[in-house]
PDB file of C-alpha atoms in Angstrom:
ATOM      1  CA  UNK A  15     265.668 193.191 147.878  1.00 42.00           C
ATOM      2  CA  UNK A  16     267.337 196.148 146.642  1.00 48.00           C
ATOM      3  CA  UNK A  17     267.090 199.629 148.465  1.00 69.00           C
ATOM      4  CA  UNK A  18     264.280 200.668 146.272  1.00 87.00           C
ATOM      5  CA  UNK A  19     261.669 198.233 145.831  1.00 94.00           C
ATOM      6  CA  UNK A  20     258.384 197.876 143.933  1.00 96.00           C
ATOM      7  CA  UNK A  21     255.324 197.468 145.990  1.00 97.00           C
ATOM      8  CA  UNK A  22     252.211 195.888 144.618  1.00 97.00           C
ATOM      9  CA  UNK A  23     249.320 197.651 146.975  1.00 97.00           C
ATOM     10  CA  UNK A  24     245.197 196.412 145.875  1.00 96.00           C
ATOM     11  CA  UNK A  25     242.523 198.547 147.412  1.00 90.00           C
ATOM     12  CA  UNK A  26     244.794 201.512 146.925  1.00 91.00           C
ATOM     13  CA  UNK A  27     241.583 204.389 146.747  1.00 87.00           C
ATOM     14  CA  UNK A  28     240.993 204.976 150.306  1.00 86.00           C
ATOM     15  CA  UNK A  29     241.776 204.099 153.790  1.00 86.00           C
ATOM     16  CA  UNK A  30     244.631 202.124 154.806  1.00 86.00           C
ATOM     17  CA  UNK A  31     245.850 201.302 150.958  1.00 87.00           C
ATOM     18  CA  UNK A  32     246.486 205.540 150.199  1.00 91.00           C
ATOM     19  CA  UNK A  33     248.581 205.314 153.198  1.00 91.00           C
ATOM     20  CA  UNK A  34     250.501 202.732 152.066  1.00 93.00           C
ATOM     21  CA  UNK A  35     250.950 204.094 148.751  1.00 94.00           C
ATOM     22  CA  UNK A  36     252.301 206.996 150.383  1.00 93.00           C
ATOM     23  CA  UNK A  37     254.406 205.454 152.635  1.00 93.00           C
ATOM     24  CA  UNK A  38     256.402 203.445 150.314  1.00 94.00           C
ATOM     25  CA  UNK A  39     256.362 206.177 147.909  1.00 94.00           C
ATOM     26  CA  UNK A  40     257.542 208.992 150.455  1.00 92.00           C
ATOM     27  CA  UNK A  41     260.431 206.122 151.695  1.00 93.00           C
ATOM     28  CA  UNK A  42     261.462 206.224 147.463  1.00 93.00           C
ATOM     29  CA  UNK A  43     259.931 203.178 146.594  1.00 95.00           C
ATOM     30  CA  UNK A  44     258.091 202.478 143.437  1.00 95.00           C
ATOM     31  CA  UNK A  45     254.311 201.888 143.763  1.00 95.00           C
ATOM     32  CA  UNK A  46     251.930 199.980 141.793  1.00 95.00           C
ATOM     33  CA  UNK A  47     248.224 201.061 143.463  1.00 96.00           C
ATOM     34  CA  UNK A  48     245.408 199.006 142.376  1.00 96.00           C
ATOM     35  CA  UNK A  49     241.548 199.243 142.328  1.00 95.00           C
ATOM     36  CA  UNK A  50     238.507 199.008 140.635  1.00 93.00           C
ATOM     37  CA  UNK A  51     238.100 202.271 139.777  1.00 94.00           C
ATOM     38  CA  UNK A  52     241.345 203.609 138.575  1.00 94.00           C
ATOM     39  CA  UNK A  53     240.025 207.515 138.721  1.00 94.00           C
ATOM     40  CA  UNK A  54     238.881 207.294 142.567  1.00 93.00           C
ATOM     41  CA  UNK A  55     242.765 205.372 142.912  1.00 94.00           C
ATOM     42  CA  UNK A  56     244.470 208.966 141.043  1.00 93.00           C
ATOM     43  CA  UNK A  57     242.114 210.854 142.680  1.00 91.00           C
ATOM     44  CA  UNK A  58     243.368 209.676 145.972  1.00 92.00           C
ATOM     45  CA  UNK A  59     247.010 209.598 145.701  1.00 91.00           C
ATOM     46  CA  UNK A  60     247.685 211.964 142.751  1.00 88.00           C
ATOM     47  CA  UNK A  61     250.796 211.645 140.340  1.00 89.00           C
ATOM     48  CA  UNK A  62     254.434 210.583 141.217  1.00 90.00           C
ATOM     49  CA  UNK A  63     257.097 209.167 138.545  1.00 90.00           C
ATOM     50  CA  UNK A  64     257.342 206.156 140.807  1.00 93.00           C
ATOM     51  CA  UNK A  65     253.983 205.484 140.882  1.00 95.00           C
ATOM     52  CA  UNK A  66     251.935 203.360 138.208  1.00 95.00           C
ATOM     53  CA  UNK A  67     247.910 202.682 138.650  1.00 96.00           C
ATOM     54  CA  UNK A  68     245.898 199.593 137.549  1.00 96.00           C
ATOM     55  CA  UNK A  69     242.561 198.464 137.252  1.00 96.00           C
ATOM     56  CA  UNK A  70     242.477 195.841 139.535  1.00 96.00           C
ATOM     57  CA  UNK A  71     239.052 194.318 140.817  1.00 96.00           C
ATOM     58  CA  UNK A  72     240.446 191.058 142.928  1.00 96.00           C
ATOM     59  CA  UNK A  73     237.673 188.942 142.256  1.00 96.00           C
ATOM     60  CA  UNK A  74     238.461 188.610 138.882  1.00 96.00           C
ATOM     61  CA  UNK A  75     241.596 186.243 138.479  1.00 97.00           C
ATOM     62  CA  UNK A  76     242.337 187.640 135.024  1.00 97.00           C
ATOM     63  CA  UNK A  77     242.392 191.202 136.681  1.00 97.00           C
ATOM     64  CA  UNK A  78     245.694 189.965 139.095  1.00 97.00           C
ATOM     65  CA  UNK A  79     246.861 187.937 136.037  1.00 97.00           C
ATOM     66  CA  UNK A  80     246.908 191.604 133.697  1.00 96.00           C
ATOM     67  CA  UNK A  81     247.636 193.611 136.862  1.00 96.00           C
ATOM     68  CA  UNK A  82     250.849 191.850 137.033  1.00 97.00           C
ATOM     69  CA  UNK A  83     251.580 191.883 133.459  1.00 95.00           C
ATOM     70  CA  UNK A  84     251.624 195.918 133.886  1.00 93.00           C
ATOM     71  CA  UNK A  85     253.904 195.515 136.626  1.00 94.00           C
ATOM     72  CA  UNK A  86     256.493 193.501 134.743  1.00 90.00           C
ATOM     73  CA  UNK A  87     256.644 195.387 131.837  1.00 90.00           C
ATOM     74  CA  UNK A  88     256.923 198.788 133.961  1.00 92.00           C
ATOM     75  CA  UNK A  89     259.330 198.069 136.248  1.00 94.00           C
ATOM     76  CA  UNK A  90     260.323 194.068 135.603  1.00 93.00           C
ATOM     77  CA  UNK A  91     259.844 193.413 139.627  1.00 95.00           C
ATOM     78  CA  UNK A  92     257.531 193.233 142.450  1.00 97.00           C
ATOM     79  CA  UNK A  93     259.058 192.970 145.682  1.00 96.00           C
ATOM     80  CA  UNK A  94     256.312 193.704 148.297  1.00 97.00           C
ATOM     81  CA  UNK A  95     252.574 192.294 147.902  1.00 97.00           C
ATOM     82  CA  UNK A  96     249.853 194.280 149.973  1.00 96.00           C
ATOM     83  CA  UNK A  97     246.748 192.526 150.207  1.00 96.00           C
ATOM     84  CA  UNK A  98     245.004 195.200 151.620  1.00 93.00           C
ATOM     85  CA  UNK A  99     241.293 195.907 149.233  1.00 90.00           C
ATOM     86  CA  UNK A 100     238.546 194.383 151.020  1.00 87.00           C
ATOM     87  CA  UNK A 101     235.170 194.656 152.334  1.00 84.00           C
ATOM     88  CA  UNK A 102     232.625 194.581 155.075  1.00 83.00           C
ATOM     89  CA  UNK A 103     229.044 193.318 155.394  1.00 81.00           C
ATOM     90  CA  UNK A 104     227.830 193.344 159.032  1.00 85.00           C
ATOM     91  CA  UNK A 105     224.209 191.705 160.504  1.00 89.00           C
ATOM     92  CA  UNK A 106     222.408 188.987 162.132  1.00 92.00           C
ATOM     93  CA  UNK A 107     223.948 185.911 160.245  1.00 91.00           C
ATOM     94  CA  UNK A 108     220.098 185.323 159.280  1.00 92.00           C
ATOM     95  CA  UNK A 109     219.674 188.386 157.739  1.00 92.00           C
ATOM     96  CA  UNK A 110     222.767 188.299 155.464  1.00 91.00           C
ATOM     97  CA  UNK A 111     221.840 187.168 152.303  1.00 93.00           C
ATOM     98  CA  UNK A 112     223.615 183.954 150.651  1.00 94.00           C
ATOM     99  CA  UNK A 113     224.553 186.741 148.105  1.00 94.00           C
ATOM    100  CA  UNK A 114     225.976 189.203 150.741  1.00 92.00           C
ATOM    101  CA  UNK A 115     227.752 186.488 152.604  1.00 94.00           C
ATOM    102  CA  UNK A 116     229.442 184.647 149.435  1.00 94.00           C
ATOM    103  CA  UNK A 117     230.547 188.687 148.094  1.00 93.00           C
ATOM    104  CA  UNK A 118     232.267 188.824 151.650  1.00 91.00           C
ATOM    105  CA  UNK A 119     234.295 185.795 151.364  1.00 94.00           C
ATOM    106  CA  UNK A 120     235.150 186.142 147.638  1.00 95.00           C
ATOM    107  CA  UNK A 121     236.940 189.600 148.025  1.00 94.00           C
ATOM    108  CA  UNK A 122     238.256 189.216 151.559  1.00 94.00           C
ATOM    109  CA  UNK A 123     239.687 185.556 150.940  1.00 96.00           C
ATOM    110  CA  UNK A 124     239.729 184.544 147.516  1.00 97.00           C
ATOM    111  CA  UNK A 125     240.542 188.381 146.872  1.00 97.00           C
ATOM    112  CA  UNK A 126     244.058 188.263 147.954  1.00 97.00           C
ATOM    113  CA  UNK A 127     244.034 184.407 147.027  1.00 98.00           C
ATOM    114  CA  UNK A 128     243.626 185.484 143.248  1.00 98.00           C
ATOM    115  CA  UNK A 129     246.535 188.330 143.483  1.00 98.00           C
ATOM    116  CA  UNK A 130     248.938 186.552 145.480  1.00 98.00           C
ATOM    117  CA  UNK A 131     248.515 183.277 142.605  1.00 98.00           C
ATOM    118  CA  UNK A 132     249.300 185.216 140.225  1.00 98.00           C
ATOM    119  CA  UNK A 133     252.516 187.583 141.409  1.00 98.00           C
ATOM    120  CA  UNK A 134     253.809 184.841 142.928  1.00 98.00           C
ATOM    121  CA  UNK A 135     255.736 182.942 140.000  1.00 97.00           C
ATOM    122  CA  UNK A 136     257.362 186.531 139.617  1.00 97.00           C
ATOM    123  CA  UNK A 137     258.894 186.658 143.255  1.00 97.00           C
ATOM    124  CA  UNK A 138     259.830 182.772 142.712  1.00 97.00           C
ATOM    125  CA  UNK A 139     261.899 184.196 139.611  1.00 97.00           C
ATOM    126  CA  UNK A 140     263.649 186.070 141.652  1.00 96.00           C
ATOM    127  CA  UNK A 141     263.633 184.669 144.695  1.00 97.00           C
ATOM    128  CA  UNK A 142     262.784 187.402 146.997  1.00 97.00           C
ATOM    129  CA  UNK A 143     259.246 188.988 147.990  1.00 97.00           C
ATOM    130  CA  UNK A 144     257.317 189.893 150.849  1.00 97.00           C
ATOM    131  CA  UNK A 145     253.643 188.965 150.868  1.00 97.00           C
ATOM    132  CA  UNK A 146     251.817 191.483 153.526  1.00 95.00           C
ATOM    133  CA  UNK A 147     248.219 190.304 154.161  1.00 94.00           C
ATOM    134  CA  UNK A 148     245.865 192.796 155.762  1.00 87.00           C
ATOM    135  CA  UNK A 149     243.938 190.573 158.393  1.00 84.00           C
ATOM    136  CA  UNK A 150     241.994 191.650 161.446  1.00 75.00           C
ATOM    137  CA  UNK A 151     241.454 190.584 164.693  1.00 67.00           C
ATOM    138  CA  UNK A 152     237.873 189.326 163.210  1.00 68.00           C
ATOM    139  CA  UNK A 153     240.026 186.352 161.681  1.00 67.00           C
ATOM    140  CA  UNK A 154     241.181 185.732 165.396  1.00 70.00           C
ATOM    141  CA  UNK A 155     238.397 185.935 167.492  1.00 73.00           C
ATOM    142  CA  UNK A 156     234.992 185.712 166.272  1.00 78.00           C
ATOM    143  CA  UNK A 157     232.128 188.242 167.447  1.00 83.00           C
ATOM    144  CA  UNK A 158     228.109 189.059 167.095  1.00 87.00           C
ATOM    145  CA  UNK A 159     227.052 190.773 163.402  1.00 89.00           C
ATOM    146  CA  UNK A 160     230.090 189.537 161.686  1.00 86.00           C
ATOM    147  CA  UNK A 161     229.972 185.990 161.084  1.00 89.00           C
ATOM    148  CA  UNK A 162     230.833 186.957 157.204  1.00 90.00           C
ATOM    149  CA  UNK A 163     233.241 188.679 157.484  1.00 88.00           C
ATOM    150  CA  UNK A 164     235.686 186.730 160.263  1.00 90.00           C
ATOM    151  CA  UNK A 165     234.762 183.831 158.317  1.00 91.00           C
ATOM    152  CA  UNK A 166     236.900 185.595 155.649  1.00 91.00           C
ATOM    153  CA  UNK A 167     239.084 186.693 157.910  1.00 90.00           C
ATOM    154  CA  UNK A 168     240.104 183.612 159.376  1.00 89.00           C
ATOM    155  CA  UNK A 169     240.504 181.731 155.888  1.00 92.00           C
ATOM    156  CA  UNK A 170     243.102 184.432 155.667  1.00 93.00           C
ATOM    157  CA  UNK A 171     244.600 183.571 158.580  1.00 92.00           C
ATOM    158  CA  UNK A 172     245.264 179.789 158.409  1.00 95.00           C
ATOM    159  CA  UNK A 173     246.319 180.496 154.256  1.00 96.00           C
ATOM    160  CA  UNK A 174     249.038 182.631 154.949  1.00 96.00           C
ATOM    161  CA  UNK A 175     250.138 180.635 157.684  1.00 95.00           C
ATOM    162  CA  UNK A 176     249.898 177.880 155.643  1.00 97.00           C
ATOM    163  CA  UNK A 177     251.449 179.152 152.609  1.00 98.00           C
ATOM    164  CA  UNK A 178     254.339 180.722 154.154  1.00 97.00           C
ATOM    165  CA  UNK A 179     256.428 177.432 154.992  1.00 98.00           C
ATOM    166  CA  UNK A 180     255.818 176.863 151.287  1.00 97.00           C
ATOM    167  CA  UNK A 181     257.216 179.637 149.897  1.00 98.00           C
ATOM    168  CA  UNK A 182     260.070 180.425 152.381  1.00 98.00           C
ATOM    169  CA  UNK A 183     262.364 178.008 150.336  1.00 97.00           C
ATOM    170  CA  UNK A 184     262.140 181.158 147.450  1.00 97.00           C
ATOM    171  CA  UNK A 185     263.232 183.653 149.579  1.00 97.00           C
ATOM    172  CA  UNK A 186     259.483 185.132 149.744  1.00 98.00           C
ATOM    173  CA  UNK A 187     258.317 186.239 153.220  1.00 97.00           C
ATOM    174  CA  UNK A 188     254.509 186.598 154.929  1.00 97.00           C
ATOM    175  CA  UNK A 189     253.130 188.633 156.977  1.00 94.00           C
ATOM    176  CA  UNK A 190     249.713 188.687 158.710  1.00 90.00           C
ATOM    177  CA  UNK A 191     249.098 192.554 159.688  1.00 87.00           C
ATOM    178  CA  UNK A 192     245.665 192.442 162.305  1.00 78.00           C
ATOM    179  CA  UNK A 193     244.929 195.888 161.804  1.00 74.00           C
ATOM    180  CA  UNK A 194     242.674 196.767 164.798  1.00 66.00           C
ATOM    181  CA  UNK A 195     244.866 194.534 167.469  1.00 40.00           C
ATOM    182  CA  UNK A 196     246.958 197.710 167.445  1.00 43.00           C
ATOM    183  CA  UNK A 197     245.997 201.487 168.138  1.00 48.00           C
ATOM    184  CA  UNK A 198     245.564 203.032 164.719  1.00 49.00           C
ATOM    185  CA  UNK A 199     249.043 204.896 164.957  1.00 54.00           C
ATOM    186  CA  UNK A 200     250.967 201.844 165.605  1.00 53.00           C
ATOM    187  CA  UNK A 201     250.242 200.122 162.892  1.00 53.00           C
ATOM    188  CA  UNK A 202     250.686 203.169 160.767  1.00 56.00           C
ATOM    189  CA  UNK A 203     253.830 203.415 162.239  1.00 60.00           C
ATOM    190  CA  UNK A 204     254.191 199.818 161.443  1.00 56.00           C
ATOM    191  CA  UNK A 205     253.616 200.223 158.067  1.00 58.00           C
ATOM    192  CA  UNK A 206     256.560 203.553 157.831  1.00 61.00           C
ATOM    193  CA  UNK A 207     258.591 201.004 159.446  1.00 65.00           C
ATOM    194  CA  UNK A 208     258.147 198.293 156.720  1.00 62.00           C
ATOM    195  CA  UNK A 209     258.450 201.130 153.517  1.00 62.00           C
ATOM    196  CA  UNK A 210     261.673 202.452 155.180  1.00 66.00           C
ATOM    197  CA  UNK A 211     263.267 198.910 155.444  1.00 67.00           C
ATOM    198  CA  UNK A 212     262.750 197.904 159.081  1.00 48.00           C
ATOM    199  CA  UNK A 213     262.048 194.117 159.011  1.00 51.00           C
ATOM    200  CA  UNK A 214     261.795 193.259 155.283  1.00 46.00           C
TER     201      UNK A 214
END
């Protein structure tokens, strides 16, 4: 990777994913932030030259598939993957409907499933790429009310680990980030660390 890299950051509108934006962009990286809703994404982050936002709902394979195209013609790269948009349904398993519990798994597995399928021939290309995968410690150690969403959570887990002796050969990297195994600050700090160069 060069010293300025192109990050590729879904779920960009609020929470972790605006930090991230920031943090790449503030370390003078280039930032592709994704979402649904492409206003609440601006709204968020506001306007740098370095930054580019896309519709991106990660359910929809042909979402990643255009997502990516916009990346490629922008800046012709994408050298760091966040899988990061996701969300939570918590309850009595029983009470979760078969609707509820599918939506869970489709956008916090096959979410970052789709997006990673499809910007992955472009970090084969060039034989270089980080993949960071927002996991939590739900995908380690399953609890009471949230049988949804660790069973996302630990399809995550035993994909990445699985798909990272595959890609290694490319040059492309994983990395599982359990966000609440650390204190908040840490893994924002972890994050700085990651924009700035530490590690990649």
């Amino acid at each position: 990777m060069t010293d300025k890299s192109v990050w590729f950051v879904t779920g960009a509108g609020r929470g972790m994913g605006v930090d991230v934006v920031k943090a790449a962009l503030a370390a003078g990286h280039a930032v592709v932030a994704t979402g649904r809703n492409t206003d609440k994404v601006a709204s968020a982050l506001g306007e740098a030259d370095d930054l580019l936002i896309v519709k991106l709902d990660v359910t929809r394979p042909e979402d990643a598939n255009a997502a990516v195209a916009a990346v490629a013609n922008r800046f012709g790269r994408i050298d760091v993957l966040v899988n990061n948009a996701g969300n939570f349904y918590a309850g009595f398993f029983e009470e979760l409907s078969p609707e509820d519990f599918r939506a869970q798994i489709e956008t916090n597995l096959f979410g970052p499933v789709n997006v990673t399928r499809a910007v992955l021939p472009v970090m084969r290309a060039q034989r270089s790429g980080l993949i960071m995968t927002i996991s939590s410690t739900g995908g380690i150690s399953g609890q009471a009310f949230v049988s949804a969403y660790s069973a996302a959570k630990f399809g995550v887990e035993g994909w990445i680990e699985s798909l990272a002796p595959e890609v290694a050969p490319f040059g492309i990297r994983t990395m599982l980030v359990e966000a609440r195994l650390l204190p908040h600050r840490a893994a924002h700090r972890r994050v700085n660390e990651v924009a700035r160069g530490v590690d990649r």
